[in-house]
Structures are given as structure tokens and as C-alpha cells.
CSV table of C-alpha atoms and ligand atoms in Angstrom, one decimal:
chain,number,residue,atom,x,y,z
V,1,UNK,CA,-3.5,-36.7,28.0
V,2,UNK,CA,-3.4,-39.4,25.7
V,3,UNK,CA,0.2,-39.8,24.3
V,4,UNK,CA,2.0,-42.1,21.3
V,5,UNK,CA,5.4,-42.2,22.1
V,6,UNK,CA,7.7,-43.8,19.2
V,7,UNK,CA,11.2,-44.7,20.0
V,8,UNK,CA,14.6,-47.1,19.2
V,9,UNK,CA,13.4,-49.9,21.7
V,10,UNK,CA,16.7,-51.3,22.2
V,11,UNK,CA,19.1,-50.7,25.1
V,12,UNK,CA,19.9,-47.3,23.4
V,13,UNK,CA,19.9,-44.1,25.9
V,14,UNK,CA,16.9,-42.3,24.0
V,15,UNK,CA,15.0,-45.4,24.7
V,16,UNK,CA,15.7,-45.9,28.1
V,17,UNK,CA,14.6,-42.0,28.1
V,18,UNK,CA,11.4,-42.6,26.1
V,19,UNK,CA,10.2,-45.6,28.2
V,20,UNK,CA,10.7,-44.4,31.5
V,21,UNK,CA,9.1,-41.3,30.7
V,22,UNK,CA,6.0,-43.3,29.6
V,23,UNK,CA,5.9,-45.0,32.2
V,24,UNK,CA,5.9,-42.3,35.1
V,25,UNK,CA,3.3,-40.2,32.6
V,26,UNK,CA,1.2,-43.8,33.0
V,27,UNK,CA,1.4,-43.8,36.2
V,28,UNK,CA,0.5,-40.0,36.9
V,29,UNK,CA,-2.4,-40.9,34.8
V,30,UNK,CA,-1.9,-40.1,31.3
V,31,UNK,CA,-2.6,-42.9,29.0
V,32,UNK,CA,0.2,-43.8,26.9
V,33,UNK,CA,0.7,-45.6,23.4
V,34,UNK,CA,4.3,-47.2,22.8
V,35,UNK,CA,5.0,-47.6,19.0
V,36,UNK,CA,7.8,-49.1,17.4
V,37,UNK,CA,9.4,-52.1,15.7
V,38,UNK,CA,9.6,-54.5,19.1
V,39,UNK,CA,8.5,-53.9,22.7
V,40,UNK,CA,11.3,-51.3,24.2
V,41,UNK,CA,13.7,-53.2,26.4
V,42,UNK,CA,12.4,-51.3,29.8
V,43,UNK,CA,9.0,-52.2,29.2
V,44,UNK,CA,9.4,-55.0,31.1
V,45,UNK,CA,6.3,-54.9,33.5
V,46,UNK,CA,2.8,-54.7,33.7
V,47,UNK,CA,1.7,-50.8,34.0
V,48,UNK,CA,-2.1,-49.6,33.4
V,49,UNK,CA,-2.4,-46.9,31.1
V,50,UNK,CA,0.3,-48.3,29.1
V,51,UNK,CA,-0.5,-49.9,25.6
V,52,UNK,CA,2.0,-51.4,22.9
V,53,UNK,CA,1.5,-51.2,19.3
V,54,UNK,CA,4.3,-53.3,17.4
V,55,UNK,CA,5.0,-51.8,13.8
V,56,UNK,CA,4.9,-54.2,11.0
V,57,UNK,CA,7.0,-54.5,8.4
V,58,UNK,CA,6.6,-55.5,4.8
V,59,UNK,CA,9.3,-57.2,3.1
V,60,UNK,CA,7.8,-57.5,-0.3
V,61,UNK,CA,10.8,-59.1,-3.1
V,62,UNK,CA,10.8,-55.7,-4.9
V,63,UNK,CA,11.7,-53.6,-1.7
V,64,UNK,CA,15.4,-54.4,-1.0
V,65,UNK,CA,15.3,-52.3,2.1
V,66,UNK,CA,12.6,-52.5,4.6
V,67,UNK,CA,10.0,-49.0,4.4
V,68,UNK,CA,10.0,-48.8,8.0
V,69,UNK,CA,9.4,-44.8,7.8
V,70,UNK,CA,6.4,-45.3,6.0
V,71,UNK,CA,5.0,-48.4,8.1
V,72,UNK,CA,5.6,-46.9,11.6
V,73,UNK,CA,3.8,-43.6,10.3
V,74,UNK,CA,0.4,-45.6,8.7
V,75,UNK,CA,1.1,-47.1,12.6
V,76,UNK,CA,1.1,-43.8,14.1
V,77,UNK,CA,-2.5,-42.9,12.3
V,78,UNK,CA,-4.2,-46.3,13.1
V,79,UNK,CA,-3.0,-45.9,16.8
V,80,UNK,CA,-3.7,-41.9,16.4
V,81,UNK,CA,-7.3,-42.3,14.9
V,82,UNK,CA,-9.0,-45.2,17.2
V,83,UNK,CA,-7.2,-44.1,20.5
V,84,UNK,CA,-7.8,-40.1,20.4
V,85,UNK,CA,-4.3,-39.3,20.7
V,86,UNK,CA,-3.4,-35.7,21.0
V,87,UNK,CA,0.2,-35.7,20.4
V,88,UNK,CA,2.9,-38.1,19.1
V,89,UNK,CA,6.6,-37.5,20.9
V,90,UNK,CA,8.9,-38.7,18.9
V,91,UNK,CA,12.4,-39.6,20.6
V,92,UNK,CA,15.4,-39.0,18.3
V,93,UNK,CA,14.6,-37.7,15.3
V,94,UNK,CA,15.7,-39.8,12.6
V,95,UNK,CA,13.3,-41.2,10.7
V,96,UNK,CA,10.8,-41.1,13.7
V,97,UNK,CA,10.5,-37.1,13.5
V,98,UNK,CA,9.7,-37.6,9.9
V,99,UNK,CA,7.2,-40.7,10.4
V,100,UNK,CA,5.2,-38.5,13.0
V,101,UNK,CA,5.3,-35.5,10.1
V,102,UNK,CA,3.6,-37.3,7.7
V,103,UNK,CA,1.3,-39.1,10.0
V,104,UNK,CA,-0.1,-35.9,11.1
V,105,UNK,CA,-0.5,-34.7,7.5
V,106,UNK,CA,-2.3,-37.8,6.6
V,107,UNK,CA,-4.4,-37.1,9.6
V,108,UNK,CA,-5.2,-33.5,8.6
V,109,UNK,CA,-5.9,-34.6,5.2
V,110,UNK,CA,-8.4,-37.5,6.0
V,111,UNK,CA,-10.0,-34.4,8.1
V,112,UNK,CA,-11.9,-36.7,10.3
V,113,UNK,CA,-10.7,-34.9,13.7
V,114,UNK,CA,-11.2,-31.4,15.2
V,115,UNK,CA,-8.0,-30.4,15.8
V,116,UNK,CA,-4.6,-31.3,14.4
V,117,UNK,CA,-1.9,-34.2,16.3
V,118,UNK,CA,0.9,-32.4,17.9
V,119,UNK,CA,3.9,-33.9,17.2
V,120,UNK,CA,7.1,-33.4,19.7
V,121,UNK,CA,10.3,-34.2,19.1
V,122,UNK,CA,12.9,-34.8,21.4
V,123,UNK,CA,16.6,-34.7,20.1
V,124,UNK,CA,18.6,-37.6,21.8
V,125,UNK,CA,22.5,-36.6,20.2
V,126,UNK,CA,23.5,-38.7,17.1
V,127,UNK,CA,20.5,-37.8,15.3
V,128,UNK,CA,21.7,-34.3,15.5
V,129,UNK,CA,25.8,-34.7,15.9
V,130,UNK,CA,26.7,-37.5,13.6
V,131,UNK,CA,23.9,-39.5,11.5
V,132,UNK,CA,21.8,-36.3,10.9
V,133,UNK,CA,24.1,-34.3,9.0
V,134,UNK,CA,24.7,-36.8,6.2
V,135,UNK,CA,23.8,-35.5,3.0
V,136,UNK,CA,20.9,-38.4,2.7
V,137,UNK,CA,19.5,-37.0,5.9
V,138,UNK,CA,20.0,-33.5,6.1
V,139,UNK,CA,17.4,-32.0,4.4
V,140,UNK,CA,14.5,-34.2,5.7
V,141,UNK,CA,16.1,-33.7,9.2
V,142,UNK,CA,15.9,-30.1,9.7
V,143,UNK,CA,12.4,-30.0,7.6
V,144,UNK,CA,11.3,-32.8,10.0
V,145,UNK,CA,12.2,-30.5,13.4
V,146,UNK,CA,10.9,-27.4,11.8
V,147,UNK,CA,7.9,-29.1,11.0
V,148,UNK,CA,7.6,-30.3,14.5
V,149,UNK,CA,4.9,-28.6,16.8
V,150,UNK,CA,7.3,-28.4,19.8
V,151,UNK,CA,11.0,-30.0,19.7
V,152,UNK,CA,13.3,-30.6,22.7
V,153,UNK,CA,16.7,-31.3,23.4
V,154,UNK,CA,18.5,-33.2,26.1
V,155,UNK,CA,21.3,-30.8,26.1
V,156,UNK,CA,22.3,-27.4,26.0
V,157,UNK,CA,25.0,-27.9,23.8
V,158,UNK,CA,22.5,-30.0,21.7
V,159,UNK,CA,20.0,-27.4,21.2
V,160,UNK,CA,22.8,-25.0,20.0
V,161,UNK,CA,24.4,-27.5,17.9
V,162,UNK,CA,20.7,-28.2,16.2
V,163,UNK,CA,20.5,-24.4,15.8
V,164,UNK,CA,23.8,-24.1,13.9
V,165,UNK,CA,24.4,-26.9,12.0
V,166,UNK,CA,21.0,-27.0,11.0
V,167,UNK,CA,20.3,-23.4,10.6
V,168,UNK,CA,17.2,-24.2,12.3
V,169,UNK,CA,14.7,-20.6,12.9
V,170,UNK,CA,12.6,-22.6,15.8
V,171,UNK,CA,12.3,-22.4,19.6
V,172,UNK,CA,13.6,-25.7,21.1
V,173,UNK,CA,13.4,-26.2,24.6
V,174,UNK,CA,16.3,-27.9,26.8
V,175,UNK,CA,14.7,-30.6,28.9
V,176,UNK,CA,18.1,-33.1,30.4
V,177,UNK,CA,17.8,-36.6,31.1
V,178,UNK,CA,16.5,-37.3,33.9
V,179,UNK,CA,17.1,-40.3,36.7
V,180,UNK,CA,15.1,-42.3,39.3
V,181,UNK,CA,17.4,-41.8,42.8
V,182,UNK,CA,15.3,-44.3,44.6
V,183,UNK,CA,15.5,-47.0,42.2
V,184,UNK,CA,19.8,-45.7,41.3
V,185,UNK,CA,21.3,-46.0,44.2
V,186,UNK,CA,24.3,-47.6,46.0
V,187,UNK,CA,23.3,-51.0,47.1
V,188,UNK,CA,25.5,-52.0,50.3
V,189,UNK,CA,27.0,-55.3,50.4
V,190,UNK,CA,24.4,-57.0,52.2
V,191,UNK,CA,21.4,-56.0,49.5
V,192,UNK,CA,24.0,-56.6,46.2
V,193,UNK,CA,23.8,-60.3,45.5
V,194,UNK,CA,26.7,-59.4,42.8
V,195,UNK,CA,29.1,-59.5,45.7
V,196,UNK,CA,28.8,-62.6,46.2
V,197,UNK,CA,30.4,-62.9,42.4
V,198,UNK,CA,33.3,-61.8,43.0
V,199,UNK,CA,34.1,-59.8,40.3
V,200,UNK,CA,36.7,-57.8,42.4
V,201,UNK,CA,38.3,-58.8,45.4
V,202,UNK,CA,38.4,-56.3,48.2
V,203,UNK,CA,41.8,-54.8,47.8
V,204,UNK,CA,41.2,-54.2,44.0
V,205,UNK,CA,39.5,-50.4,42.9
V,206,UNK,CA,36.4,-51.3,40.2
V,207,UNK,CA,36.7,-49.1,36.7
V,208,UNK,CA,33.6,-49.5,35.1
V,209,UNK,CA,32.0,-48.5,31.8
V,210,UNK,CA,28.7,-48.8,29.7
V,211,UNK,CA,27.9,-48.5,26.2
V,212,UNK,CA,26.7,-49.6,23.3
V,213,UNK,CA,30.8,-50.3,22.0
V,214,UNK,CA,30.5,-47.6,19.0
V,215,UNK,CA,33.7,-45.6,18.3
V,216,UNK,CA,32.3,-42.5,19.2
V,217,UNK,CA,32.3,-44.1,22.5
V,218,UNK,CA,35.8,-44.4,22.3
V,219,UNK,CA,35.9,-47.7,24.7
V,220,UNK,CA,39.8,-48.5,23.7
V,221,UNK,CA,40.7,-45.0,25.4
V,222,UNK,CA,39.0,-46.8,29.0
V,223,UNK,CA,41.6,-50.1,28.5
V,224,UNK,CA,44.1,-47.8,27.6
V,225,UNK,CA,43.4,-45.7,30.9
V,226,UNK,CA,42.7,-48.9,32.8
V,227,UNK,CA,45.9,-49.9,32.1
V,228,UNK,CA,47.9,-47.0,33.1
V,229,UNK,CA,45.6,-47.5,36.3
V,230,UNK,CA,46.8,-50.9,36.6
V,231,UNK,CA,50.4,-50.0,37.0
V,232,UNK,CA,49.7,-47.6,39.8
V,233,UNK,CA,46.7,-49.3,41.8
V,234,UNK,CA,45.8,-53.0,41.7
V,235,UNK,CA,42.2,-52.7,40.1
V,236,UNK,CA,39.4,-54.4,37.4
V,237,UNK,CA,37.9,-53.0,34.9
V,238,UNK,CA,34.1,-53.9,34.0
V,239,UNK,CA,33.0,-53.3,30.5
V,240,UNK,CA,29.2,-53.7,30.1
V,241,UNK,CA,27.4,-53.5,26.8
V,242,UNK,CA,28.3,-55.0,23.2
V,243,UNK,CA,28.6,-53.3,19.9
V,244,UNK,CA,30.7,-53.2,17.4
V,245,UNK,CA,34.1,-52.5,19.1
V,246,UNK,CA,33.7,-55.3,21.4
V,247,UNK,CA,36.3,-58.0,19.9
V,248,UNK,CA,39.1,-55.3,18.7
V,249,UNK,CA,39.2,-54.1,22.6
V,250,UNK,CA,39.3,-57.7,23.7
V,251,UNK,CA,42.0,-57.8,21.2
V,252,UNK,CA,43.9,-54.7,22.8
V,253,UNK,CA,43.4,-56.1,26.3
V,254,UNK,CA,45.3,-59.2,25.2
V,255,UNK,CA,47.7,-57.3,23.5
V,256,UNK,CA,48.4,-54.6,26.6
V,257,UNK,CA,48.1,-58.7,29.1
V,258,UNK,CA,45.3,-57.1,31.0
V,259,UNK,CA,42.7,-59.7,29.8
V,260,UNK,CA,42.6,-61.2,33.0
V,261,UNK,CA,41.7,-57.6,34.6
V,262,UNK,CA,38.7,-57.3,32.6
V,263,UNK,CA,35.4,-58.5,32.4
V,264,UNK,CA,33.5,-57.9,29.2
V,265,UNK,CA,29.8,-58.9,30.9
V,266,UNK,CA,28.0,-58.0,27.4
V,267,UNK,CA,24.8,-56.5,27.5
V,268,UNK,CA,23.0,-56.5,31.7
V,269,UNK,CA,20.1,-55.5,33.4
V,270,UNK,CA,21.6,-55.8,36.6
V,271,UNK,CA,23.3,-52.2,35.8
V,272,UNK,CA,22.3,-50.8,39.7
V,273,UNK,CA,24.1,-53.9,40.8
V,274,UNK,CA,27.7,-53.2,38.9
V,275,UNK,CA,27.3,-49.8,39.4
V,276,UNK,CA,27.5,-50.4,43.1
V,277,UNK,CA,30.5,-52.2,43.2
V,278,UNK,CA,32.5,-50.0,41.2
V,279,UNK,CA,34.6,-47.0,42.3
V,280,UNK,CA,35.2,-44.3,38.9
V,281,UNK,CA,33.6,-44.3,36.1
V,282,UNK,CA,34.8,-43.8,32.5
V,283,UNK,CA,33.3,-41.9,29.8
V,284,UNK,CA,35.8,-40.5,27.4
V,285,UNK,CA,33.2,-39.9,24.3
V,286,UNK,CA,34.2,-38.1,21.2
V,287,UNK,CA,30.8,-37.1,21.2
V,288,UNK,CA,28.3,-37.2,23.9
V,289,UNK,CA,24.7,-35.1,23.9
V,290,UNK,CA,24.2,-35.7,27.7
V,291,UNK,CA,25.8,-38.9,29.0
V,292,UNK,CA,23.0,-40.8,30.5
V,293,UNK,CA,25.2,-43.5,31.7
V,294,UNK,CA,27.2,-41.0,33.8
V,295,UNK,CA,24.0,-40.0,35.4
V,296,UNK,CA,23.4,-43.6,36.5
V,297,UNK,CA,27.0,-43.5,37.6
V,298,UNK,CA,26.9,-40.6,39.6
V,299,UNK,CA,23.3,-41.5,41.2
V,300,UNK,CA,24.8,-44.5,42.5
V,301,UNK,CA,27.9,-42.7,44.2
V,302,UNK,CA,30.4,-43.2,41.3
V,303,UNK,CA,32.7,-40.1,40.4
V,304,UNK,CA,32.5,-39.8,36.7
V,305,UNK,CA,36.1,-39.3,35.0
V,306,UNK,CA,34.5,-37.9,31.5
V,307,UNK,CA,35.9,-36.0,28.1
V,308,UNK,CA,34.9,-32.1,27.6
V,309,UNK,CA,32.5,-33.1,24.6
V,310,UNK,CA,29.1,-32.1,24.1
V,311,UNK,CA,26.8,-32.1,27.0
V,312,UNK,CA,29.1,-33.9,29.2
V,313,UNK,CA,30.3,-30.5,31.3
V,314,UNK,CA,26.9,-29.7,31.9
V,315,UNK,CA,26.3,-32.7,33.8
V,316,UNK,CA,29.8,-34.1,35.4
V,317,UNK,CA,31.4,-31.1,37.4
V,318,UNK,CA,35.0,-30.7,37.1
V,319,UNK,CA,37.0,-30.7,40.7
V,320,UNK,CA,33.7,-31.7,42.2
V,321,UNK,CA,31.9,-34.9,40.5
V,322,UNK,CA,34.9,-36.0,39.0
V,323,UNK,CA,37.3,-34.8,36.1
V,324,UNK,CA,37.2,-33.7,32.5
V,325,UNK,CA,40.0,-33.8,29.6
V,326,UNK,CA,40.4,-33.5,26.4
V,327,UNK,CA,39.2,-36.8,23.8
V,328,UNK,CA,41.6,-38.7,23.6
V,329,UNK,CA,44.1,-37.5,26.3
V,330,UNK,CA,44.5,-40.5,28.6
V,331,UNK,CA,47.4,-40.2,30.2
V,332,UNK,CA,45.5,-37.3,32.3
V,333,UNK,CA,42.5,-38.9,32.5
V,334,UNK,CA,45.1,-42.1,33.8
V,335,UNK,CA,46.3,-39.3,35.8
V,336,UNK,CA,43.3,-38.1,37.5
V,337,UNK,CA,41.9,-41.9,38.2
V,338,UNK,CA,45.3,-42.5,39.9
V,339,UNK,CA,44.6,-39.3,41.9
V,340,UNK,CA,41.3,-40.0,42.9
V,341,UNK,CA,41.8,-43.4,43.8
V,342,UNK,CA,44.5,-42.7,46.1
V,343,UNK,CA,43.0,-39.9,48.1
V,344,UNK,CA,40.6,-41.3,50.2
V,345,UNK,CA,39.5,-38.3,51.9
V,346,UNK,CA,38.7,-36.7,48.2
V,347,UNK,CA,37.5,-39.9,46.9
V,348,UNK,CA,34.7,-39.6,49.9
V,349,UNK,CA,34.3,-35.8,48.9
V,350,UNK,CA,33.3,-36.2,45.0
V,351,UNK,CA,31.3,-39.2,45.9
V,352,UNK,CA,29.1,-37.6,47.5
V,353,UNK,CA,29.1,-34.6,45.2
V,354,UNK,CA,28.2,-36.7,42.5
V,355,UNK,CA,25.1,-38.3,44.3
V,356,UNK,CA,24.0,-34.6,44.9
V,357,UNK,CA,24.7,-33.6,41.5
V,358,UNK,CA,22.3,-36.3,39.9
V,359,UNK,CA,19.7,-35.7,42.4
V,360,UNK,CA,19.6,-32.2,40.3
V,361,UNK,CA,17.7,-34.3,37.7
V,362,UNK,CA,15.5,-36.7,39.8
V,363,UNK,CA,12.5,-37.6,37.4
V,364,UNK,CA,10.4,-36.1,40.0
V,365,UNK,CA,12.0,-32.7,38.6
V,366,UNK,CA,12.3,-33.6,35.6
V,367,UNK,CA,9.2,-35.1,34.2
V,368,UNK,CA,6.5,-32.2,34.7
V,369,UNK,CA,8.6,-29.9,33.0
V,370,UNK,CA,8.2,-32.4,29.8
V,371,UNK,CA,4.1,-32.6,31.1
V,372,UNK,CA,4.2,-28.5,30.9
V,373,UNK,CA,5.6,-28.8,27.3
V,374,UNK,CA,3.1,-30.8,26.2
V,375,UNK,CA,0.2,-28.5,27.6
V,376,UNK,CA,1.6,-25.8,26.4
V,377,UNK,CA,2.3,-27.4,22.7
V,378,UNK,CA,-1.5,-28.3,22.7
V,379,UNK,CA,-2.5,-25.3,24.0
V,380,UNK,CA,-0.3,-23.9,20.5
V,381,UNK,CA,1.8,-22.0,22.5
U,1,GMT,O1,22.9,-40.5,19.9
U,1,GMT,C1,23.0,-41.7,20.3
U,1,GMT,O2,24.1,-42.3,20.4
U,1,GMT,C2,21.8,-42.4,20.5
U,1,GMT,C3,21.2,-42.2,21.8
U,1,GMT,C4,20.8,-43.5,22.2
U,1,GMT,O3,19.6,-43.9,21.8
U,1,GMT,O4,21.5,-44.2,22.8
U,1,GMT,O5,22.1,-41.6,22.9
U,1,GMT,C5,22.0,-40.3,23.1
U,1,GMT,O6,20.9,-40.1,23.9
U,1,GMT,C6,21.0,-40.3,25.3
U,1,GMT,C7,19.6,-40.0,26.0
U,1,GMT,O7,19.2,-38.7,25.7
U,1,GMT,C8,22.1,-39.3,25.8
U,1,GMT,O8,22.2,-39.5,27.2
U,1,GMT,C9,23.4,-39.7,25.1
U,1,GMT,O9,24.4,-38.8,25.6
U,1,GMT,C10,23.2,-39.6,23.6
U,1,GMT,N1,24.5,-40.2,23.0
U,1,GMT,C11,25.3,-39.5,22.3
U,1,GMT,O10,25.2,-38.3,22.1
U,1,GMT,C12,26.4,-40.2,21.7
């Protein structure tokens, strides 16, 4: 198949999705066509079959916002029309849903080809939860995914939420993120060159977190935890990513005199690295669509300690892969840290569960069921 994939490029979870995808449907033969503002961050070496189209952008005096919309869908024709491509996936839907709309429209109405562009859209979370339902989105939103010839979503609780608050009438098929276990898994000492860092020392227990420092990730809940932790268990805290949050929780770990337990590291690549010297991971989202960062987690034998939002249950098992609370009730997500980290025999137990779990969504599993949409979407099923 020849595919256009459009997505965010940056370090953003539907990007990671949308480039990793592409590049196991390159290398399974499928020749794929990356388009977006910049190169996407995990497109960071040479595969065949993959090509790059960078979208560009206009900024004419009289527009005082850029028309990216409109660029990236005259992009999606030009790439469309000289490359044969059969169908456009679009990951998360704002505007790129709308942008692959229109570019098949302009496609059908330059009536040059013999059959229509498929276009797919995959819906990531805040597209859906948060950004999409603002009244300057809304109605192009759910026009955009009826319009769409297939649409997915990364999460049960997604697709329902799509369905209601959208009072979408459309079939949209639940497809979760998905996870290389060869590539995410625990490094031992001798293959992690971060041990030689030392970020921790050996008596301390490693709390670690990842994300892009928005409130809905709620990242002053983890110091707050962390610090309950702190009184209990002598442990560190790693905080990777940046965002806006970032200097108010450096502020709250100088005010709660843990700044010396915590290492803000800012944005990393070495993820399987940190990730292999941590013990619990900490997740305590006000809203979450799937939690690909937990999935990393867990592949790499962390226990996940994780809110009861969104599409979070479906993926971290209560009593087994870790815990679950309520937003914003940290004293029992403290509680259940404490627990864990103190039980070794359990800690063992629900390490190892949560390796098995995320081996439920190896790519291997995963990925032909998104190649099966796509025939199926272009066989108008
Ligand atoms: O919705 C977002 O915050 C954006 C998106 C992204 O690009 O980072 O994240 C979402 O997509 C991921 C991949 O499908 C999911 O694993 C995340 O749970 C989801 N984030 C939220 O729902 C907050």
C-alpha cells in the first residue's frame, strides 16, 4: 500500500504512535509518506520505503496566524497526486482530520484519479477529551470524523467518549497503542551506561515520571506523592519531559526541601535507559486516552501506580500491574507506593505482571490489525 501519514511531530504520544507505525508498515513493505510541519522526532534513521514531505508555511503580513490547515492539505494533494497514495491516516484529529477532508475533496474534484483517497483517522485523546469540544472546534471536529472513511481510537473509553460527546452515528474501531518489547525492556546494570550516572544510589527506590508537564498531567500530584514516599522510604524522583508546569513544580519541590531528591532531566531519548533504573511509575492524569508512557513503563518491568481516568484501567491492572485511585487522591496513591516498595515478594510479583501485561500489545500484535483496517477501508468496507 502506499500510505501519507500526517502527524504532531514532536515528542507528543500520537507521534511517537504515528511514526513507529510508519516505520514497521516500511519495513513490512508498504511505502510510506510522512507529512507535517518538521521531521517527527522518532524519525531519526535511515528506513527505505520511507519518504518525508515537510509542509510549508506562508506567513504573508495580512495573515496574523499561520493557515497551516490549509498548507498541510495543498501538501497532502501534491504528495497524494505524484506518489499514488491510496489513503491518508491522519493521527489526532485536530486540524489534521480536517486537512485530509478537504484534500480528498480537492482530489475528487480535480477528478484526475480512478478512485477516491481514503482518509483514516486515528483519535489520540485531547483531540477528543479536552481541545475538541471547544465551541471553535466542535463542529468541524465531529464533521471531520464523520467525514472520515474509517476512524480509530486508541481507547475504549475514547471511542465511547467520541460517540457521546460528539453524537457521532459512525463505526469507529478500537485499535490501543501498541509497544516494541524487544527494543522496551529492562536493561541490566552491565548494558545501562546510565548507571554509571548515578542518579540513585543503591539503597534509594527510583519514582519516575514522563510527560509533556501539562496540567492534565497533573505532575505536582507525583512530588506531592514523592514526598509522602520520601518520609517512609529513602528514594528519588526522576521527572523527564518539559512543558508548561515545569518551573512551578520546581518551585513546589523547593518549597516541600525535596529539590535535592529530584532530577528534572527535561526532554530524553535515553527513555529505555531511565526507565530501567526506576522502580514505580507515576501517572496520576486527570485525563488520559491510553497512557502510552505507562506502556513503556510496564514493558520495561515498572509497576505503574496510575489514576482511574480514561483509558488508563484498560491498560494498568489494579492488584496486578500496579494500583489505581481516584485524580487527585495522593495520599493513597503515597499509600500504595509505600506498600509496594516495601513488599519485596509483591514488588517481584507485579513486576512481572506488568512486563506480561504490555506484551498484550507488542507491535507485532498490534500493527496488522491497523494493516487489516486499512484493507478493509479501501476495499469500502
Ligand atoms: O491528547 C494528547 O495529550 C496528545 C497525545 C499526544 O500527542 O501526546 O496523547 C494522547 O495520545 C497518546 C497516544 O495515543 C495516548 O497514549 C495518551 O494517553 C494521549 N494523552 C491523553 O489522553 C492526555
Amino acid at each position: 500500500m502506499k500510505i501519507g501519514i500526517t502527524c504532531y511531530p514532536t515528542y507528543g504520544g500520537s507521534g511517537v504512535v504515528a511514526t513507529e507505525l510508519g516505520k514497521i508498515l516500511a519495513l513490512r513493505g508498504h511505502e510510506i509518506h510522512f507529512i507535517s510541519y518538521a521531521m517527527p522526532s522518532r524519525l531519526n534513521s535511515f528506513v527505505e520505503n520511507i519518504f518525508y514531505h515537510e509542509v510549508e508555511i506562508n506567513n504573508y503580513p495580512l495573515f496574523d496566524f499561520p493557515l497551516y490547515s490549509i498548507a498541510l492539505a495543498s501538501k497532502m494533494v501534491e504528495v497524494a497526486k505524484f506518489n499514488d497514495i491510496e489513503l491518508i491516516h491522519a493521527h489526532y484529529a485536530i486540524p489534521h482530520a480536517t486537512s485530509a477532508f478537504l484534500a480528498r475533496e480537492i482530489l475528487r474534484y480535480e477528478n484526475k484519479r480512478n478512485k477516491d483517497i481514503k482518509v483514516i483517522t486515528t483519535l489520540h485523546g485531547t483531540d477528543i477529551t479536552l481541545v475538541g469540544l471547544e465551541p471553535s472546534f466542535l463542529p468541524t471536529m465531529k464533521f471531520s470524523i464523520e467525514k472520515s472513511d474509517g476512524v480509530t481510537a486508541v481507547s475504549q473509553f475514547l471511542k465511547d467518549k467520541t460517540l457521546s460527546n460528539y453524537k457521532i452515528n459512525k463505526e469507529i474501531e478500537v485499535i490501543p497503542n501498541f509497544i516494541d518489547t524487544k527494543k522496551y525492556r529492562r536493561l541490566t546494570k552491565e548494558e545501562n551506561c546510565i548507571f554509571t550516572k548515578k542518579l540513585a544510589s543503591d539503597t534509594e527506590k527510583v519514582l519516575i515520571h514522563t510527560s509533556n508537564f501539562r496540567p492534565v498531567k497533573r505532575v505536582q500530584d507525583v512530588i506531592q506523592i514523592f514526598a509522602k514516599v520520601k518520609e517512609k522510604i529513602p528514594a528519588r524522583l526522576i521527572l523527564i519531559g518539559d512543558g508548561p508546569e515545569r518551573s512551578d513544580c520546581e518551585r513546589l519541590c523547593r518549597e516541600l526541601n525535596i529539590f535535592d531528591s529530584v532530577k528534572f532531566m527535561g526532554k530524553q531519548d535515553s527513555i529505555i535507559e531511565l526507565l530501567s533504573i526506576a522502580d514505580l511509575f507515576i501517572i496520576p492524569s486527570q485525563t488520559e486516552s491510553f497512557g502510552l508512557a505507562a506502556l513503556e513503563a510496564m514493558s520495561c518491568e515498572v509497576p505503574v501506580i496510575s489514576t482511574s481516568v480514561g483509558g488508563l484501567p484498560e491498560l494498568n491492572l489494579h492488584n496486578e500491574t500496579g494500583y489505581i485511585a481516584e485524580i487527585g487522591d495522593i495520599d493513597r496513591m503515597a499509600k500504595y507506593a509505600i506498600e509496594l516498595l516495601s513488599n519485596e515478594k509483591k514488588y517481584k510479583i507485579f513486576s512481572k505482571n506488568a512486563r506480561e501485561r504490555a506484551m498484550e500489545f507488542e507491535e507485532t500484535k498490534i500493527v496488522p490489525v491497523y494493516e487489516a483496517f486499512y484493507e478493509k477501508i479501501l476495499n469500502g468496507k
